[in-house]
């Protein structure tokens, strides 16, 4: 009988220990769940709050991002798109047909210059042309006599030399008149000009006028400057560490200080010599300026597109940076936490979890996203309003401390 009492007592003690252990385990589980529900990783908003801050949700999907090299430089003209206009002979400015800013065509009259030497040159041409005609007739006559064996061979040689010398003289005067822009055919027919035309050698706009009416201009003095801004080129500097990535044909996107509009160009030439101590090369890109919004010597800043890659990406406003770590807010499933259920005032709430990620490359307004923890397929990510959620979490932490 005594033995049965001892066994019963021991069984009772064992059952009591098991019961207490079970209670303790349940208590720990409940505390753990409560801790998880009240975790600082979560924040909840009502529909009204979401509408007030215009909170927007998107899915994390692959996007084509570009790997880029940042560059800076300036705009310039190709040598053939900039012209200094001068006269090869001195004279007095008779008239001026253009002012700064005027658009001109190639060959369009800009001004007229007069000088007695211009008239004298035409007279010399006409006189020598007439002499050439006479010598030509004499040469042909002596040539016939020489063929018939009745003429003097020595006389024929002299006339032949005079005729060829005269041909050379007339040809030289003809070239000079053409260089002055005068019509040789009209001059040979007796029509003479008191002045020479100054014409535009290229299509473009007048950027500078250096003369006035009555001005005496010296030979080769710059009278006008003309630029064609339709075909500007961009001159960028690329440093030694990046030059191996740059190739002809790559695209360059850039902006100016005066506008946020983005322009595009294409690399057509890379310098073969490093620039001094900076260890950089000049990279030239063709750009279109048909609307003439860009001007020479403008400072520009841009990027060279090296290649495109397809990666998971989010807009920059969806990515938060806190203590050098990056986060996004992911909408939780309905059954993930009690916080996501209806509140005491029966207002439905949406819960978002602050999730750490790694930021990859940035292209434009998008970041490459590398997940550290798996998120549900088609999970909703906060794109606009993420910083408001972060502020709400901060409020909750302050209230908990109180």
GROMACS .gro file of C-alpha atoms in nm:
model
  402
    1UNK     CA    1   0.000   0.000   0.000
    2UNK     CA    2   0.282   0.231   0.089
    3UNK     CA    3   0.452   0.150  -0.245
    4UNK     CA    4   0.140   0.251  -0.445
    5UNK     CA    5   0.128   0.588  -0.271
    6UNK     CA    6   0.490   0.657  -0.358
    7UNK     CA    7   0.433   0.569  -0.728
    8UNK     CA    8   0.120   0.785  -0.743
    9UNK     CA    9   0.304   1.077  -0.591
   10UNK     CA   10   0.590   1.049  -0.844
   11UNK     CA   11   0.348   1.032  -1.139
   12UNK     CA   12   0.165   1.337  -1.007
   13UNK     CA   13   0.492   1.530  -0.984
   14UNK     CA   14   0.591   1.432  -1.340
   15UNK     CA   15   0.253   1.537  -1.478
   16UNK     CA   16   0.280   1.870  -1.298
   17UNK     CA   17   0.622   1.937  -1.452
   18UNK     CA   18   0.494   1.855  -1.802
   19UNK     CA   19   0.194   2.084  -1.751
   20UNK     CA   20   0.410   2.375  -1.634
   21UNK     CA   21   0.651   2.327  -1.926
   22UNK     CA   22   0.361   2.331  -2.170
   23UNK     CA   23   0.224   2.652  -2.022
   24UNK     CA   24   0.564   2.813  -2.038
   25UNK     CA   25   0.602   2.713  -2.406
   26UNK     CA   26   0.260   2.855  -2.495
   27UNK     CA   27   0.340   3.176  -2.312
   28UNK     CA   28   0.669   3.214  -2.502
   29UNK     CA   29   0.493   3.148  -2.833
   30UNK     CA   30   0.229   3.412  -2.761
   31UNK     CA   31   0.495   3.664  -2.659
   32UNK     CA   32   0.690   3.586  -2.977
   33UNK     CA   33   0.380   3.638  -3.192
   34UNK     CA   34   0.303   3.962  -3.011
   35UNK     CA   35   0.660   4.077  -3.069
   36UNK     CA   36   0.635   3.987  -3.436
   37UNK     CA   37   0.304   4.169  -3.472
   38UNK     CA   38   0.445   4.479  -3.307
   39UNK     CA   39   0.775   4.460  -3.498
   40UNK     CA   40   0.927   4.785  -3.626
   41UNK     CA   41   0.951   4.623  -3.969
   42UNK     CA   42   0.580   4.677  -4.029
   43UNK     CA   43   0.364   4.985  -4.079
   44UNK     CA   44  -0.011   5.004  -4.147
   45UNK     CA   45  -0.223   5.265  -4.323
   46UNK     CA   46  -0.593   5.312  -4.377
   47UNK     CA   47  -0.734   5.363  -4.725
   48UNK     CA   48  -0.792   5.731  -4.642
   49UNK     CA   49  -0.426   5.776  -4.543
   50UNK     CA   50  -0.312   5.607  -4.863
   51UNK     CA   51  -0.529   5.838  -5.072
   52UNK     CA   52  -0.406   6.149  -4.892
   53UNK     CA   53  -0.040   6.077  -4.966
   54UNK     CA   54  -0.124   5.937  -5.312
   55UNK     CA   55   0.053   5.612  -5.225
   56UNK     CA   56   0.125   5.408  -5.538
   57UNK     CA   57   0.210   5.040  -5.574
   58UNK     CA   58   0.400   4.857  -5.849
   59UNK     CA   59   0.538   4.509  -5.908
   60UNK     CA   60   0.908   4.427  -5.912
   61UNK     CA   61   0.978   4.335  -6.274
   62UNK     CA   62   1.281   4.309  -6.505
   63UNK     CA   63   1.374   4.631  -6.681
   64UNK     CA   64   1.640   4.720  -6.935
   65UNK     CA   65   1.900   4.943  -6.766
   66UNK     CA   66   2.208   5.096  -6.924
   67UNK     CA   67   2.567   5.093  -6.801
   68UNK     CA   68   2.699   5.446  -6.842
   69UNK     CA   69   3.015   5.658  -6.821
   70UNK     CA   70   2.956   6.014  -6.693
   71UNK     CA   71   3.129   6.280  -6.907
   72UNK     CA   72   3.142   6.656  -6.950
   73UNK     CA   73   3.262   6.885  -7.225
   74UNK     CA   74   3.150   7.156  -7.465
   75UNK     CA   75   2.988   7.209  -7.803
   76UNK     CA   76   3.195   7.312  -8.102
   77UNK     CA   77   3.172   7.352  -8.477
   78UNK     CA   78   3.340   7.136  -8.733
   79UNK     CA   79   3.606   7.334  -8.925
   80UNK     CA   80   3.398   7.320  -9.244
   81UNK     CA   81   3.095   7.471  -9.066
   82UNK     CA   82   3.268   7.793  -8.962
   83UNK     CA   83   3.394   8.054  -9.211
   84UNK     CA   84   3.585   8.381  -9.198
   85UNK     CA   85   3.506   8.589  -9.507
   86UNK     CA   86   3.768   8.828  -9.646
   87UNK     CA   87   3.866   8.993  -9.972
   88UNK     CA   88   4.185   8.901 -10.159
   89UNK     CA   89   4.213   9.262 -10.279
   90UNK     CA   90   4.188   9.589 -10.090
   91UNK     CA   91   3.914   9.842 -10.153
   92UNK     CA   92   3.631  10.059 -10.023
   93UNK     CA   93   3.307   9.902  -9.893
   94UNK     CA   94   3.032  10.017 -10.133
   95UNK     CA   95   2.736   9.833  -9.975
   96UNK     CA   96   2.654   9.573  -9.707
   97UNK     CA   97   2.363   9.335  -9.757
   98UNK     CA   98   2.346   9.157  -9.419
   99UNK     CA   99   2.355   9.212  -9.045
  100UNK     CA  100   2.443   8.982  -8.755
  101UNK     CA  101   2.194   8.698  -8.716
  102UNK     CA  102   2.088   8.689  -9.081
  103UNK     CA  103   2.057   8.346  -9.241
  104UNK     CA  104   2.249   8.319  -9.569
  105UNK     CA  105   2.285   8.064  -9.847
  106UNK     CA  106   2.611   7.948  -9.996
  107UNK     CA  107   2.710   8.202 -10.265
  108UNK     CA  108   2.475   8.475 -10.137
  109UNK     CA  109   2.598   8.836 -10.176
  110UNK     CA  110   2.717   8.988  -9.848
  111UNK     CA  111   2.885   9.313  -9.961
  112UNK     CA  112   3.052   9.490 -10.254
  113UNK     CA  113   3.402   9.641 -10.257
  114UNK     CA  114   3.527   9.900 -10.508
  115UNK     CA  115   3.879  10.003 -10.606
  116UNK     CA  116   4.049  10.142 -10.920
  117UNK     CA  117   4.278   9.840 -10.923
  118UNK     CA  118   3.974   9.624 -10.993
  119UNK     CA  119   3.900   9.823 -11.307
  120UNK     CA  120   4.267   9.818 -11.408
  121UNK     CA  121   4.278   9.438 -11.376
  122UNK     CA  122   3.983   9.408 -11.614
  123UNK     CA  123   4.147   9.645 -11.862
  124UNK     CA  124   4.467   9.441 -11.850
  125UNK     CA  125   4.268   9.128 -11.919
  126UNK     CA  126   4.088   9.278 -12.220
  127UNK     CA  127   4.412   9.421 -12.367
  128UNK     CA  128   4.600   9.096 -12.328
  129UNK     CA  129   4.307   8.898 -12.463
  130UNK     CA  130   4.309   9.111 -12.778
  131UNK     CA  131   4.684   9.065 -12.811
  132UNK     CA  132   4.636   8.692 -12.777
  133UNK     CA  133   4.386   8.692 -13.064
  134UNK     CA  134   4.636   8.876 -13.285
  135UNK     CA  135   4.922   8.640 -13.190
  136UNK     CA  136   4.701   8.341 -13.255
  137UNK     CA  137   4.634   8.459 -13.611
  138UNK     CA  138   5.003   8.532 -13.670
  139UNK     CA  139   5.098   8.190 -13.527
  140UNK     CA  140   4.854   8.010 -13.759
  141UNK     CA  141   4.985   8.203 -14.062
  142UNK     CA  142   5.350   8.130 -13.983
  143UNK     CA  143   5.264   7.767 -13.914
  144UNK     CA  144   5.116   7.728 -14.266
  145UNK     CA  145   5.422   7.893 -14.426
  146UNK     CA  146   5.651   7.671 -14.225
  147UNK     CA  147   5.462   7.362 -14.341
  148UNK     CA  148   5.497   7.477 -14.702
  149UNK     CA  149   5.870   7.534 -14.653
  150UNK     CA  150   5.865   7.899 -14.753
  151UNK     CA  151   5.873   8.059 -14.408
  152UNK     CA  152   6.158   8.127 -14.172
  153UNK     CA  153   6.191   7.858 -13.911
  154UNK     CA  154   6.350   8.102 -13.666
  155UNK     CA  155   6.063   8.348 -13.710
  156UNK     CA  156   5.812   8.068 -13.654
  157UNK     CA  157   5.983   7.970 -13.326
  158UNK     CA  158   5.970   8.332 -13.200
  159UNK     CA  159   5.601   8.374 -13.284
  160UNK     CA  160   5.523   8.033 -13.124
  161UNK     CA  161   5.695   8.140 -12.800
  162UNK     CA  162   5.518   8.481 -12.795
  163UNK     CA  163   5.183   8.313 -12.853
  164UNK     CA  164   5.226   8.062 -12.569
  165UNK     CA  165   5.352   8.333 -12.329
  166UNK     CA  166   5.046   8.541 -12.412
  167UNK     CA  167   4.820   8.243 -12.353
  168UNK     CA  168   4.975   8.199 -12.007
  169UNK     CA  169   4.934   8.569 -11.926
  170UNK     CA  170   4.568   8.575 -12.028
  171UNK     CA  171   4.497   8.255 -11.837
  172UNK     CA  172   4.654   8.399 -11.521
  173UNK     CA  173   4.446   8.720 -11.547
  174UNK     CA  174   4.135   8.511 -11.608
  175UNK     CA  175   4.196   8.310 -11.289
  176UNK     CA  176   4.249   8.630 -11.087
  177UNK     CA  177   3.919   8.773 -11.212
  178UNK     CA  178   3.736   8.452 -11.125
  179UNK     CA  179   3.890   8.457 -10.777
  180UNK     CA  180   3.745   8.806 -10.735
  181UNK     CA  181   3.404   8.671 -10.832
  182UNK     CA  182   3.383   8.853 -11.166
  183UNK     CA  183   3.225   8.709 -11.482
  184UNK     CA  184   3.509   8.663 -11.730
  185UNK     CA  185   3.272   8.602 -12.024
  186UNK     CA  186   3.102   8.938 -11.973
  187UNK     CA  187   3.435   9.116 -11.934
  188UNK     CA  188   3.566   8.962 -12.255
  189UNK     CA  189   3.255   9.102 -12.428
  190UNK     CA  190   3.334   9.451 -12.300
  191UNK     CA  191   3.113   9.458 -11.988
  192UNK     CA  192   3.322   9.583 -11.694
  193UNK     CA  193   3.252   9.599 -11.319
  194UNK     CA  194   3.342   9.880 -11.077
  195UNK     CA  195   3.352   9.651 -10.775
  196UNK     CA  196   3.379   9.289 -10.663
  197UNK     CA  197   3.114   9.086 -10.479
  198UNK     CA  198   3.186   8.938 -10.136
  199UNK     CA  199   2.980   8.617 -10.111
  200UNK     CA  200   2.917   8.356  -9.842
  201UNK     CA  201   3.129   8.041  -9.882
  202UNK     CA  202   2.886   7.831  -9.672
  203UNK     CA  203   2.524   7.808  -9.564
  204UNK     CA  204   2.472   7.948  -9.213
  205UNK     CA  205   2.406   8.260  -9.012
  206UNK     CA  206   2.610   8.578  -8.980
  207UNK     CA  207   2.779   8.578  -8.640
  208UNK     CA  208   2.991   8.891  -8.684
  209UNK     CA  209   3.016   9.193  -8.919
  210UNK     CA  210   3.348   9.379  -8.899
  211UNK     CA  211   3.291   9.653  -9.160
  212UNK     CA  212   3.085   9.966  -9.223
  213UNK     CA  213   2.997  10.154  -9.541
  214UNK     CA  214   3.299  10.344  -9.672
  215UNK     CA  215   3.546  10.135  -9.473
  216UNK     CA  216   3.877  10.078  -9.646
  217UNK     CA  217   3.958   9.710  -9.613
  218UNK     CA  218   4.299   9.555  -9.650
  219UNK     CA  219   4.352   9.230  -9.837
  220UNK     CA  220   4.266   8.921  -9.627
  221UNK     CA  221   4.108   9.126  -9.347
  222UNK     CA  222   3.816   8.941  -9.180
  223UNK     CA  223   3.497   9.111  -9.300
  224UNK     CA  224   3.235   8.860  -9.180
  225UNK     CA  225   3.211   8.548  -8.967
  226UNK     CA  226   2.956   8.281  -9.057
  227UNK     CA  227   2.861   7.969  -8.862
  228UNK     CA  228   2.637   7.676  -8.944
  229UNK     CA  229   2.495   7.553  -8.613
  230UNK     CA  230   2.291   7.274  -8.771
  231UNK     CA  231   2.585   7.033  -8.746
  232UNK     CA  232   2.746   7.102  -8.411
  233UNK     CA  233   2.961   6.834  -8.254
  234UNK     CA  234   3.012   6.752  -7.888
  235UNK     CA  235   3.366   6.741  -7.752
  236UNK     CA  236   3.384   6.530  -7.433
  237UNK     CA  237   3.673   6.425  -7.211
  238UNK     CA  238   3.701   6.058  -7.115
  239UNK     CA  239   3.955   5.957  -6.852
  240UNK     CA  240   4.212   5.680  -6.881
  241UNK     CA  241   4.020   5.437  -6.659
  242UNK     CA  242   3.716   5.445  -6.890
  243UNK     CA  243   3.868   5.483  -7.235
  244UNK     CA  244   3.880   5.106  -7.303
  245UNK     CA  245   3.499   5.099  -7.276
  246UNK     CA  246   3.441   5.371  -7.538
  247UNK     CA  247   3.391   5.288  -7.906
  248UNK     CA  248   3.282   5.464  -8.223
  249UNK     CA  249   2.907   5.443  -8.280
  250UNK     CA  250   2.810   5.452  -7.910
  251UNK     CA  251   2.534   5.693  -7.807
  252UNK     CA  252   2.592   5.998  -7.587
  253UNK     CA  253   2.304   6.163  -7.400
  254UNK     CA  254   2.364   6.512  -7.259
  255UNK     CA  255   2.204   6.827  -7.122
  256UNK     CA  256   2.312   7.192  -7.101
  257UNK     CA  257   2.313   7.439  -6.810
  258UNK     CA  258   2.034   7.636  -6.975
  259UNK     CA  259   1.790   7.349  -7.030
  260UNK     CA  260   1.697   7.012  -6.880
  261UNK     CA  261   1.610   6.880  -7.226
  262UNK     CA  262   1.816   6.573  -7.312
  263UNK     CA  263   1.995   6.562  -7.648
  264UNK     CA  264   2.155   6.264  -7.818
  265UNK     CA  265   2.471   6.222  -8.023
  266UNK     CA  266   2.685   5.944  -8.168
  267UNK     CA  267   3.060   5.904  -8.123
  268UNK     CA  268   3.243   5.943  -8.454
  269UNK     CA  269   3.604   6.001  -8.346
  270UNK     CA  270   3.831   5.932  -8.047
  271UNK     CA  271   4.156   6.124  -7.999
  272UNK     CA  272   4.475   5.917  -8.014
  273UNK     CA  273   4.677   6.131  -7.771
  274UNK     CA  274   4.627   6.186  -7.395
  275UNK     CA  275   4.577   6.542  -7.273
  276UNK     CA  276   4.864   6.638  -7.038
  277UNK     CA  277   4.853   6.546  -6.671
  278UNK     CA  278   4.477   6.485  -6.673
  279UNK     CA  279   4.526   6.160  -6.865
  280UNK     CA  280   4.210   6.209  -7.068
  281UNK     CA  281   4.116   6.175  -7.433
  282UNK     CA  282   3.889   6.389  -7.644
  283UNK     CA  283   3.582   6.207  -7.772
  284UNK     CA  284   3.387   6.370  -8.055
  285UNK     CA  285   3.019   6.302  -8.121
  286UNK     CA  286   2.791   6.414  -8.405
  287UNK     CA  287   2.469   6.579  -8.289
  288UNK     CA  288   2.163   6.716  -8.464
  289UNK     CA  289   2.071   7.080  -8.407
  290UNK     CA  290   1.799   7.132  -8.667
  291UNK     CA  291   1.597   7.348  -8.426
  292UNK     CA  292   1.909   7.557  -8.352
  293UNK     CA  293   1.864   7.536  -7.974
  294UNK     CA  294   2.234   7.469  -7.917
  295UNK     CA  295   2.528   7.705  -7.969
  296UNK     CA  296   2.907   7.670  -7.994
  297UNK     CA  297   3.106   7.678  -7.667
  298UNK     CA  298   2.808   7.576  -7.450
  299UNK     CA  299   2.910   7.362  -7.150
  300UNK     CA  300   2.742   7.021  -7.153
  301UNK     CA  301   2.720   6.727  -6.916
  302UNK     CA  302   2.616   6.379  -7.015
  303UNK     CA  303   2.671   6.005  -7.026
  304UNK     CA  304   2.805   5.754  -7.274
  305UNK     CA  305   2.590   5.442  -7.303
  306UNK     CA  306   2.818   5.137  -7.285
  307UNK     CA  307   2.558   4.858  -7.294
  308UNK     CA  308   2.210   4.758  -7.175
  309UNK     CA  309   2.126   4.480  -6.928
  310UNK     CA  310   1.792   4.331  -6.816
  311UNK     CA  311   1.763   4.331  -6.434
  312UNK     CA  312   1.502   4.369  -6.160
  313UNK     CA  313   1.456   4.744  -6.114
  314UNK     CA  314   1.249   5.000  -5.924
  315UNK     CA  315   1.209   5.378  -5.950
  316UNK     CA  316   1.450   5.572  -5.729
  317UNK     CA  317   1.162   5.705  -5.513
  318UNK     CA  318   1.077   5.346  -5.414
  319UNK     CA  319   1.424   5.288  -5.264
  320UNK     CA  320   1.500   5.424  -4.916
  321UNK     CA  321   1.847   5.478  -4.777
  322UNK     CA  322   1.888   5.465  -4.399
  323UNK     CA  323   2.220   5.428  -4.214
  324UNK     CA  324   2.390   5.334  -4.543
  325UNK     CA  325   2.146   5.046  -4.594
  326UNK     CA  326   1.877   5.030  -4.865
  327UNK     CA  327   1.514   4.929  -4.812
  328UNK     CA  328   1.183   4.894  -4.993
  329UNK     CA  329   0.829   4.858  -4.856
  330UNK     CA  330   0.648   4.539  -4.959
  331UNK     CA  331   0.271   4.500  -4.908
  332UNK     CA  332   0.206   4.195  -4.687
  333UNK     CA  333  -0.043   3.917  -4.746
  334UNK     CA  334  -0.375   3.947  -4.560
  335UNK     CA  335  -0.299   3.653  -4.332
  336UNK     CA  336   0.060   3.742  -4.258
  337UNK     CA  337   0.003   3.942  -3.939
  338UNK     CA  338  -0.282   4.044  -3.711
  339UNK     CA  339  -0.198   4.410  -3.772
  340UNK     CA  340  -0.336   4.368  -4.121
  341UNK     CA  341  -0.687   4.289  -3.991
  342UNK     CA  342  -0.964   4.538  -3.920
  343UNK     CA  343  -0.882   4.787  -3.645
  344UNK     CA  344  -1.098   4.861  -3.343
  345UNK     CA  345  -1.289   5.133  -3.528
  346UNK     CA  346  -1.353   4.883  -3.810
  347UNK     CA  347  -1.130   5.072  -4.059
  348UNK     CA  348  -0.959   4.835  -4.299
  349UNK     CA  349  -0.581   4.872  -4.301
  350UNK     CA  350  -0.302   4.770  -4.536
  351UNK     CA  351   0.027   4.658  -4.390
  352UNK     CA  352   0.369   4.708  -4.547
  353UNK     CA  353   0.695   4.545  -4.448
  354UNK     CA  354   1.025   4.731  -4.455
  355UNK     CA  355   1.257   4.496  -4.648
  356UNK     CA  356   1.631   4.536  -4.686
  357UNK     CA  357   1.773   4.512  -5.040
  358UNK     CA  358   2.100   4.587  -5.221
  359UNK     CA  359   2.107   4.867  -5.476
  360UNK     CA  360   2.286   4.789  -5.800
  361UNK     CA  361   2.357   5.024  -6.091
  362UNK     CA  362   2.149   5.335  -6.145
  363UNK     CA  363   2.021   5.422  -6.492
  364UNK     CA  364   1.818   5.738  -6.530
  365UNK     CA  365   1.558   5.729  -6.252
  366UNK     CA  366   1.579   5.354  -6.185
  367UNK     CA  367   1.791   5.138  -5.954
  368UNK     CA  368   1.885   4.777  -6.004
  369UNK     CA  369   1.737   4.578  -5.712
  370UNK     CA  370   1.903   4.273  -5.554
  371UNK     CA  371   1.681   4.093  -5.301
  372UNK     CA  372   1.828   3.964  -4.977
  373UNK     CA  373   1.510   3.776  -4.882
  374UNK     CA  374   1.250   3.619  -5.105
  375UNK     CA  375   0.926   3.810  -5.154
  376UNK     CA  376   0.594   3.666  -5.279
  377UNK     CA  377   0.541   3.643  -5.652
  378UNK     CA  378   0.364   3.954  -5.789
  379UNK     CA  379   0.422   4.128  -5.456
  380UNK     CA  380   0.316   4.493  -5.447
  381UNK     CA  381   0.600   4.742  -5.383
  382UNK     CA  382   0.547   5.100  -5.270
  383UNK     CA  383   0.677   5.323  -5.550
  384UNK     CA  384   0.550   5.665  -5.442
  385UNK     CA  385   0.503   5.741  -5.071
  386UNK     CA  386   0.780   5.522  -4.930
  387UNK     CA  387   0.935   5.804  -4.727
  388UNK     CA  388   0.594   5.877  -4.571
  389UNK     CA  389   0.579   5.516  -4.452
  390UNK     CA  390   0.928   5.551  -4.307
  391UNK     CA  391   0.813   5.861  -4.120
  392UNK     CA  392   0.511   5.673  -3.987
  393UNK     CA  393   0.738   5.396  -3.858
  394UNK     CA  394   0.943   5.662  -3.680
  395UNK     CA  395   0.631   5.790  -3.507
  396UNK     CA  396   0.545   5.440  -3.389
  397UNK     CA  397   0.889   5.386  -3.241
  398UNK     CA  398   0.863   5.713  -3.046
  399UNK     CA  399   0.520   5.615  -2.909
  400UNK     CA  400   0.655   5.273  -2.803
  401UNK     CA  401   0.942   5.439  -2.617
  402UNK     CA  402   0.692   5.659  -2.431
   0.00000   0.00000   0.00000
